[in-house]
Coordinates of C-alpha atoms in Angstrom, one line a residue:
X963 CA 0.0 0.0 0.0
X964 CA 2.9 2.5 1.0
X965 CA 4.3 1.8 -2.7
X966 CA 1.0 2.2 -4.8
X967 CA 0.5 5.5 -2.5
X968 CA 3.8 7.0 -3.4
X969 CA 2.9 5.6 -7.3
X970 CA -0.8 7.5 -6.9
X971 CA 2.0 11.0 -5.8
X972 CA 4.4 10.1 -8.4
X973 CA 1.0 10.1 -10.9
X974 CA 0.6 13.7 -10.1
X975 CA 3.9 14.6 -10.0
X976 CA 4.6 13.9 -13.7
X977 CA 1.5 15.4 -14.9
X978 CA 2.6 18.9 -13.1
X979 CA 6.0 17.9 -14.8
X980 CA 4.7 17.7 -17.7
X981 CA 2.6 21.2 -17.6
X982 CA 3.7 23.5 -15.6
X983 CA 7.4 23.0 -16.1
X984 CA 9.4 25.6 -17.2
X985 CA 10.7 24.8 -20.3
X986 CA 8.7 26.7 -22.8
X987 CA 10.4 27.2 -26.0
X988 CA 12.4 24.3 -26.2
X989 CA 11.6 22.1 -28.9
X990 CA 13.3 19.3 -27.4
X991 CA 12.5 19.8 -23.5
X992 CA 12.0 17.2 -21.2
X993 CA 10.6 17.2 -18.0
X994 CA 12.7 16.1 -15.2
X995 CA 11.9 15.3 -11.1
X996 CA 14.1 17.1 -8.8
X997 CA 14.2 13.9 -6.2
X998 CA 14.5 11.3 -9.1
X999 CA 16.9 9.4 -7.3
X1000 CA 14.5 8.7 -4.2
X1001 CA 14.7 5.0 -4.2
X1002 CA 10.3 3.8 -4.4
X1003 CA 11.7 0.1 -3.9
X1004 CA 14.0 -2.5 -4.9
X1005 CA 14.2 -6.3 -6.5
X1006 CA 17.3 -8.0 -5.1
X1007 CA 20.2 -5.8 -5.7
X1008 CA 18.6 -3.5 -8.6
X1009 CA 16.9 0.1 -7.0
X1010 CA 14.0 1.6 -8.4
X1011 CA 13.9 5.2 -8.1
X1012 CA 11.8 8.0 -9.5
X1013 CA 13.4 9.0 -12.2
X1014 CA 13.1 5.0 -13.3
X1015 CA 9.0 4.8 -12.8
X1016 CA 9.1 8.8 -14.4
X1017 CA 10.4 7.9 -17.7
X1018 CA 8.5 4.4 -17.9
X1019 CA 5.3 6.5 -17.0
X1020 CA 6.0 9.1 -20.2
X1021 CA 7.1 5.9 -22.4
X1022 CA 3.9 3.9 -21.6
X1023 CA 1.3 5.8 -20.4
X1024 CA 2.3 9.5 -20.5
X1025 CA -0.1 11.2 -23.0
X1026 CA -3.5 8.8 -21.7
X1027 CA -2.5 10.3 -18.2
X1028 CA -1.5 13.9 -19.3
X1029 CA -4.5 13.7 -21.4
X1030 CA -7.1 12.0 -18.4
X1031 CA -5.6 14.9 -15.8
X1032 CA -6.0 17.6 -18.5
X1033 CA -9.4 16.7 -19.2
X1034 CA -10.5 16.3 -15.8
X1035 CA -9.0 19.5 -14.3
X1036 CA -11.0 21.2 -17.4
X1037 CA -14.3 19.6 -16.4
X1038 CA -13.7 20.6 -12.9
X1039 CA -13.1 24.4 -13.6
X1040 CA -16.3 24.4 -16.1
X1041 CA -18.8 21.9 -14.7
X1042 CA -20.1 22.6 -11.4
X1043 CA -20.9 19.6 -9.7
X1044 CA -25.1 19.3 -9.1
X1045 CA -26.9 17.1 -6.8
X1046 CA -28.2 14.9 -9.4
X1047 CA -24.3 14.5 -10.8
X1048 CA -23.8 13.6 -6.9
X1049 CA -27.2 11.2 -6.8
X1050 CA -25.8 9.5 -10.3
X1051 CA -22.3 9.0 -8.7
X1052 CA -23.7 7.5 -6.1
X1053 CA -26.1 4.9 -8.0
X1054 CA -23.1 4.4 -10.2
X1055 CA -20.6 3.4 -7.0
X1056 CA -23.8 1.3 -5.5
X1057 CA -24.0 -0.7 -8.9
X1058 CA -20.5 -1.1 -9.3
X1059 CA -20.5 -2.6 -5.9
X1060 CA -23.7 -4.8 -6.6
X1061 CA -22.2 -6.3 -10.0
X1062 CA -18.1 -6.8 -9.6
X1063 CA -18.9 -7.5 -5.5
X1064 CA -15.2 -8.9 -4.3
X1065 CA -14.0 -7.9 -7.7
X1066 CA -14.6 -4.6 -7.1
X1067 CA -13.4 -4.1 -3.6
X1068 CA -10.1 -5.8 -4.6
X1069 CA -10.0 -3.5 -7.6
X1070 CA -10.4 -0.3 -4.9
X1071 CA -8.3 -1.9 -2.5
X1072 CA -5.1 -2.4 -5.0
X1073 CA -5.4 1.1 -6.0
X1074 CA -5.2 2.4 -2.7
X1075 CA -8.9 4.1 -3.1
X1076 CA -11.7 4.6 -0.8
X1077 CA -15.3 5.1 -1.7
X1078 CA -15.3 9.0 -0.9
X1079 CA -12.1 9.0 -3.2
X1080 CA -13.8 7.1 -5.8
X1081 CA -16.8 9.5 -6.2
X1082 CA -14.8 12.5 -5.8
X1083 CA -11.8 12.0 -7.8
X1084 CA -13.6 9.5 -10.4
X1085 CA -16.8 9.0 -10.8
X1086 CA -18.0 12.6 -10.3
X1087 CA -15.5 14.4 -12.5
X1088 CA -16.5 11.8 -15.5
X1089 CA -20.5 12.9 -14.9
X1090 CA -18.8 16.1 -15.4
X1091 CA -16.3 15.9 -18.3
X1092 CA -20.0 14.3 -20.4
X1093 CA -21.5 17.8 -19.7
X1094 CA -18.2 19.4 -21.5
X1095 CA -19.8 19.1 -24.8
X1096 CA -23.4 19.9 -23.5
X1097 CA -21.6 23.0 -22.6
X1098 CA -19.7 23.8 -26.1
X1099 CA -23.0 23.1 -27.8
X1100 CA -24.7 25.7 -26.2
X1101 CA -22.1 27.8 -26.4
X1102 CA -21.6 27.2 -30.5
X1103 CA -25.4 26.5 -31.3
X1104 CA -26.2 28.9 -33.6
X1105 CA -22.7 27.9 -35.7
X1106 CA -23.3 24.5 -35.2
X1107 CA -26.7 24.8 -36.6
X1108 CA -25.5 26.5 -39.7
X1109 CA -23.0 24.1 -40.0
X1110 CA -25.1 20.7 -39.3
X1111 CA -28.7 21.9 -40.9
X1112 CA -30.5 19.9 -37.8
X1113 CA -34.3 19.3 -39.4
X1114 CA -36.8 17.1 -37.2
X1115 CA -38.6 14.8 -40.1
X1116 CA -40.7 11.8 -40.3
X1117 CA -39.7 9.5 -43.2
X1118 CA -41.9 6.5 -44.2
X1119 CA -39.9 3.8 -46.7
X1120 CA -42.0 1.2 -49.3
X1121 CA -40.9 -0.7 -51.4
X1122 CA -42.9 -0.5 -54.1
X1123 CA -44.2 2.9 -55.6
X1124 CA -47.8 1.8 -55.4
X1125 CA -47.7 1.7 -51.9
X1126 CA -46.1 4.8 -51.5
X1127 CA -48.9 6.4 -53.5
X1128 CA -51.6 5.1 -51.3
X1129 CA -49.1 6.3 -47.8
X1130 CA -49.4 9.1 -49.5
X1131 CA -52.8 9.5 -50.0
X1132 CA -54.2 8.8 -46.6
X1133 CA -52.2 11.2 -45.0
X1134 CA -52.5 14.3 -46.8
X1135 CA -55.9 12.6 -46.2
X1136 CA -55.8 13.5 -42.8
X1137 CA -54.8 10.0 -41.2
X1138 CA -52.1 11.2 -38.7
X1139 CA -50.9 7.6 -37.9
X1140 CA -47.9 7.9 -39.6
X1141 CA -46.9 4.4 -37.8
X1142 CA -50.0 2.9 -39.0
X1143 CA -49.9 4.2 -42.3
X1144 CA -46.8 3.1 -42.9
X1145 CA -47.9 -0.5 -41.5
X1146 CA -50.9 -1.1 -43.3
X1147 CA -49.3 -0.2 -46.9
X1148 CA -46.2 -2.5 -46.1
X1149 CA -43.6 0.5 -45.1
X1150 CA -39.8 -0.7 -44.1
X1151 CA -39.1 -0.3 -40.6
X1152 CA -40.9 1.6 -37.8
X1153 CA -40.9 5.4 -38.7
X1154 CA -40.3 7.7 -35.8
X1155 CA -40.4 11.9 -36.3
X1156 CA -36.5 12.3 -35.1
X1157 CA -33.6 14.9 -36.0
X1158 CA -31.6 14.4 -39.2
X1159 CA -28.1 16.5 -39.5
X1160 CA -25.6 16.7 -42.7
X1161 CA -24.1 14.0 -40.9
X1162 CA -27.3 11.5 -41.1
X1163 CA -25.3 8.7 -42.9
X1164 CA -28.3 6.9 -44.1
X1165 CA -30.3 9.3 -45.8
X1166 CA -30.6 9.2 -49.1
X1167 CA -29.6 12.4 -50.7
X1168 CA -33.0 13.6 -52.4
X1169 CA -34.6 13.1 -49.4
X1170 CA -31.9 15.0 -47.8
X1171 CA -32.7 17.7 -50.5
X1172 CA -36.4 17.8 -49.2
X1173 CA -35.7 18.2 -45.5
X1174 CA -33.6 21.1 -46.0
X1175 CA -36.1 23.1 -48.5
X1176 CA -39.3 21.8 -47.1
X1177 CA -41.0 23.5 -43.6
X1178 CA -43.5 22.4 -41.5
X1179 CA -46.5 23.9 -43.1
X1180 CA -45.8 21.9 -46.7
X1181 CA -48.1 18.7 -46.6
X1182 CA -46.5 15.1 -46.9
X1183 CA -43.7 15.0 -50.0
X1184 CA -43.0 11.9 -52.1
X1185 CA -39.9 11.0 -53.4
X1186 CA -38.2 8.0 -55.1
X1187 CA -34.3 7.1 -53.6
X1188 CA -31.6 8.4 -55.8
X1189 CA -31.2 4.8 -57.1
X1190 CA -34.9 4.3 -57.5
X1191 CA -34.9 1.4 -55.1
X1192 CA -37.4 2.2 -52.8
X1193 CA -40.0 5.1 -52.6
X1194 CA -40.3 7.6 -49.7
X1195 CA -43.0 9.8 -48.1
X1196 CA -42.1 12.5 -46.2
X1197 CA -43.0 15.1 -43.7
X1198 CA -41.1 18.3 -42.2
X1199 CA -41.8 18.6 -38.3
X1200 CA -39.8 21.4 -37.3
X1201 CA -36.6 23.1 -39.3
X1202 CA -36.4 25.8 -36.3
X1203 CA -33.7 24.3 -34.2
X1204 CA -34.5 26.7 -31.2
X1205 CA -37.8 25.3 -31.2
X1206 CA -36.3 21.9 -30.3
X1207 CA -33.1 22.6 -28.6
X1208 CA -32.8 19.5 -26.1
X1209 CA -33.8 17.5 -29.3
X1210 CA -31.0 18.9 -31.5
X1211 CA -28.4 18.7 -28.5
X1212 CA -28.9 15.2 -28.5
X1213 CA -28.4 14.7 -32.3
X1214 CA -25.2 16.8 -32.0
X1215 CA -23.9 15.4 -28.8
X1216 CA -23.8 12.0 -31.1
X1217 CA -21.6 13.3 -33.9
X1218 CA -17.9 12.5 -33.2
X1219 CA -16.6 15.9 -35.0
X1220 CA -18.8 18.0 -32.6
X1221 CA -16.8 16.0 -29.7
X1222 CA -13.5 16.1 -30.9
X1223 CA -14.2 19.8 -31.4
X1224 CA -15.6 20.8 -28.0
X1225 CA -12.0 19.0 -27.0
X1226 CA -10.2 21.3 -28.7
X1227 CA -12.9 24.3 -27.5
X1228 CA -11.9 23.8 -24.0
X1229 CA -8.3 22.7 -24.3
X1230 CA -7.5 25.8 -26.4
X1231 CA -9.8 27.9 -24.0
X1232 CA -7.5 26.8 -20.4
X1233 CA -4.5 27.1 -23.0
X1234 CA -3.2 23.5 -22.8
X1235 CA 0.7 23.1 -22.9
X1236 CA 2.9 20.6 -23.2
X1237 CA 6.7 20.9 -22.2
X1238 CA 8.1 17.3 -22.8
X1239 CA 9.2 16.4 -25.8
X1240 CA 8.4 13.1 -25.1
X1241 CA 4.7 13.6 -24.1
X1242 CA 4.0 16.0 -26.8
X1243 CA 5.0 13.4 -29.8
X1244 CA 3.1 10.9 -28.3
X1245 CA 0.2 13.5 -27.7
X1246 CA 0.6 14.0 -31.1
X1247 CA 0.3 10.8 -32.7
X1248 CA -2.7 9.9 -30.3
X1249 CA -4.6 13.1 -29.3
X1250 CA -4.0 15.5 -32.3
X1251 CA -7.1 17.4 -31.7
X1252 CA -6.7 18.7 -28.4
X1253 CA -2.8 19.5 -29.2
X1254 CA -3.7 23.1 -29.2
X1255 CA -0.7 24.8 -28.2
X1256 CA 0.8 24.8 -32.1
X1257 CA -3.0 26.0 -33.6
X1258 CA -3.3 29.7 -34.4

């Protein structure tokens, strides 16, 4: 236990190493510990100091820890921590406990952790870092709205044109069943009205054309795929994205890109630096998005 503790310090120690040295402006800095000799332990005759776990630590696992501790000092200073994020942790810990049962506790137990240390330094600042991009959407909407297109739509496939036609036909009929519809003329699938983006994948691209120049007040539109495989019916809900912001938040929180750029939103933003050499090439290679310190 007295090693893994001083392992936990040493943890911290390299990522304050790491960014907050002061080596800026050297392209080929390295961090360095001022005790690295302090022996942690020893195998027969062979001592293992600091300096030996610090460089294995950068080698192995320097930019997922840099990169972990980066992330969750940012959520920390953005995020404040709620009562439900407190509730959640604590259902969270409770499960944990309920499923792994010894598993668990030996987990806790090898990494020197107690439960109050678990919620606090864990499971509370991940509820947190999942509200990051919740916060850069709200933040970016309006340009992520111009640059996404979010529409709500109901889309109804067939088959065949013919039963299309008659989909068609009862709904500007005034059947509002869409479900129903779609069932009794054999549609594909169960249609849902949900949000479609630029980043939809499996929309076809006239229907795509549709969304984006039809509103909510034109009736139900027809349209045959691009490839004339299947036939579609189709219906604008809503192509005011303010009208259905928690609805459009959800759509965009589900787009990698968005992610990756609310990384580099709040990385950028609490000016993330990197002085090691070592830890920035590997930062590099792994994490290139929130490697902000080189963007303009």
């Amino acid at each position: 236990n007295k090693i893994m503790t001083k392992f936990k310090k040493l943890t911290a120690v390299v990522c304050t190493a790491i960014l907050l040295s002061g080596l800026a402006g050297c392209s080929d800095a390295v961090a360095k510990l001022k005790d690295s000799n302090e022996v942690l332990f020893s195998v027969g005759k062979k001592n293992i100091t600091k300096g030996d776990v610090f460089t294995l630590m950068k080698q192995n696992a320097g930019a997922t820890t840099t990169v972990n501790e980066a992330s969750k000092a940012i959520a920390v200073a953005e995020i404040e921590v709620t009562e439900k994020m407190e509730k959640e942790a604590q259902a969270s810990l409770a499960n944990y406990k309920s499923l792994y049962g010894d598993k668990f506790a030996t987990y806790m137990k090898n990494n020197n952790l107690d439960e109050d240390t678990y919620l606090k330094e864990y499971l509370i600042p991940s509820l947190q870092a999942k509200e990051l991009t919740k916060k850069y959407i709200d933040e970016n909407f309006d340009s992520l709205v111009d640059t996404y297109k979010p529409v709500k739509a109901t889309i109804l496939t067939f088959e065949a044109q013919a039963d299309a036609d008659a989909a068609l036909a009862e709904l500007k009929g005034g059947n509002t069943d869409f479900a129903a519809v779609s069932s009794a003329h054999n549609g594909t699938g169960t249609p849902v009205s949900q949000i479609y983006t630029t980043e939809s994948s499996d929309l076809d691209a006239l229907v795509r054309t549709i969304i984006t120049s039809n509103s909510p007040s034109d009736p139900w539109t027809e349209s045959p795929a691009s490839d004339g495989a299947k036939f579609y019916v189709i219906k604008v809900d809503e192509n005011d994205a303010s009208k259905i912001k928690d609805d459009v938040d959800t759509a965009l929180q589900k787009i990698n890109q968005v992610s990756a750029d609310a990384s580099t939103y709040f990385f950028k933003k609490h000016n993330f630096h990197i002085y090691d050499k070592t830890i920035y090439d590997s930062v590099k290679d792994k994490y290139p998005d929130i490697l902000v310190q080189d963007m303009k």
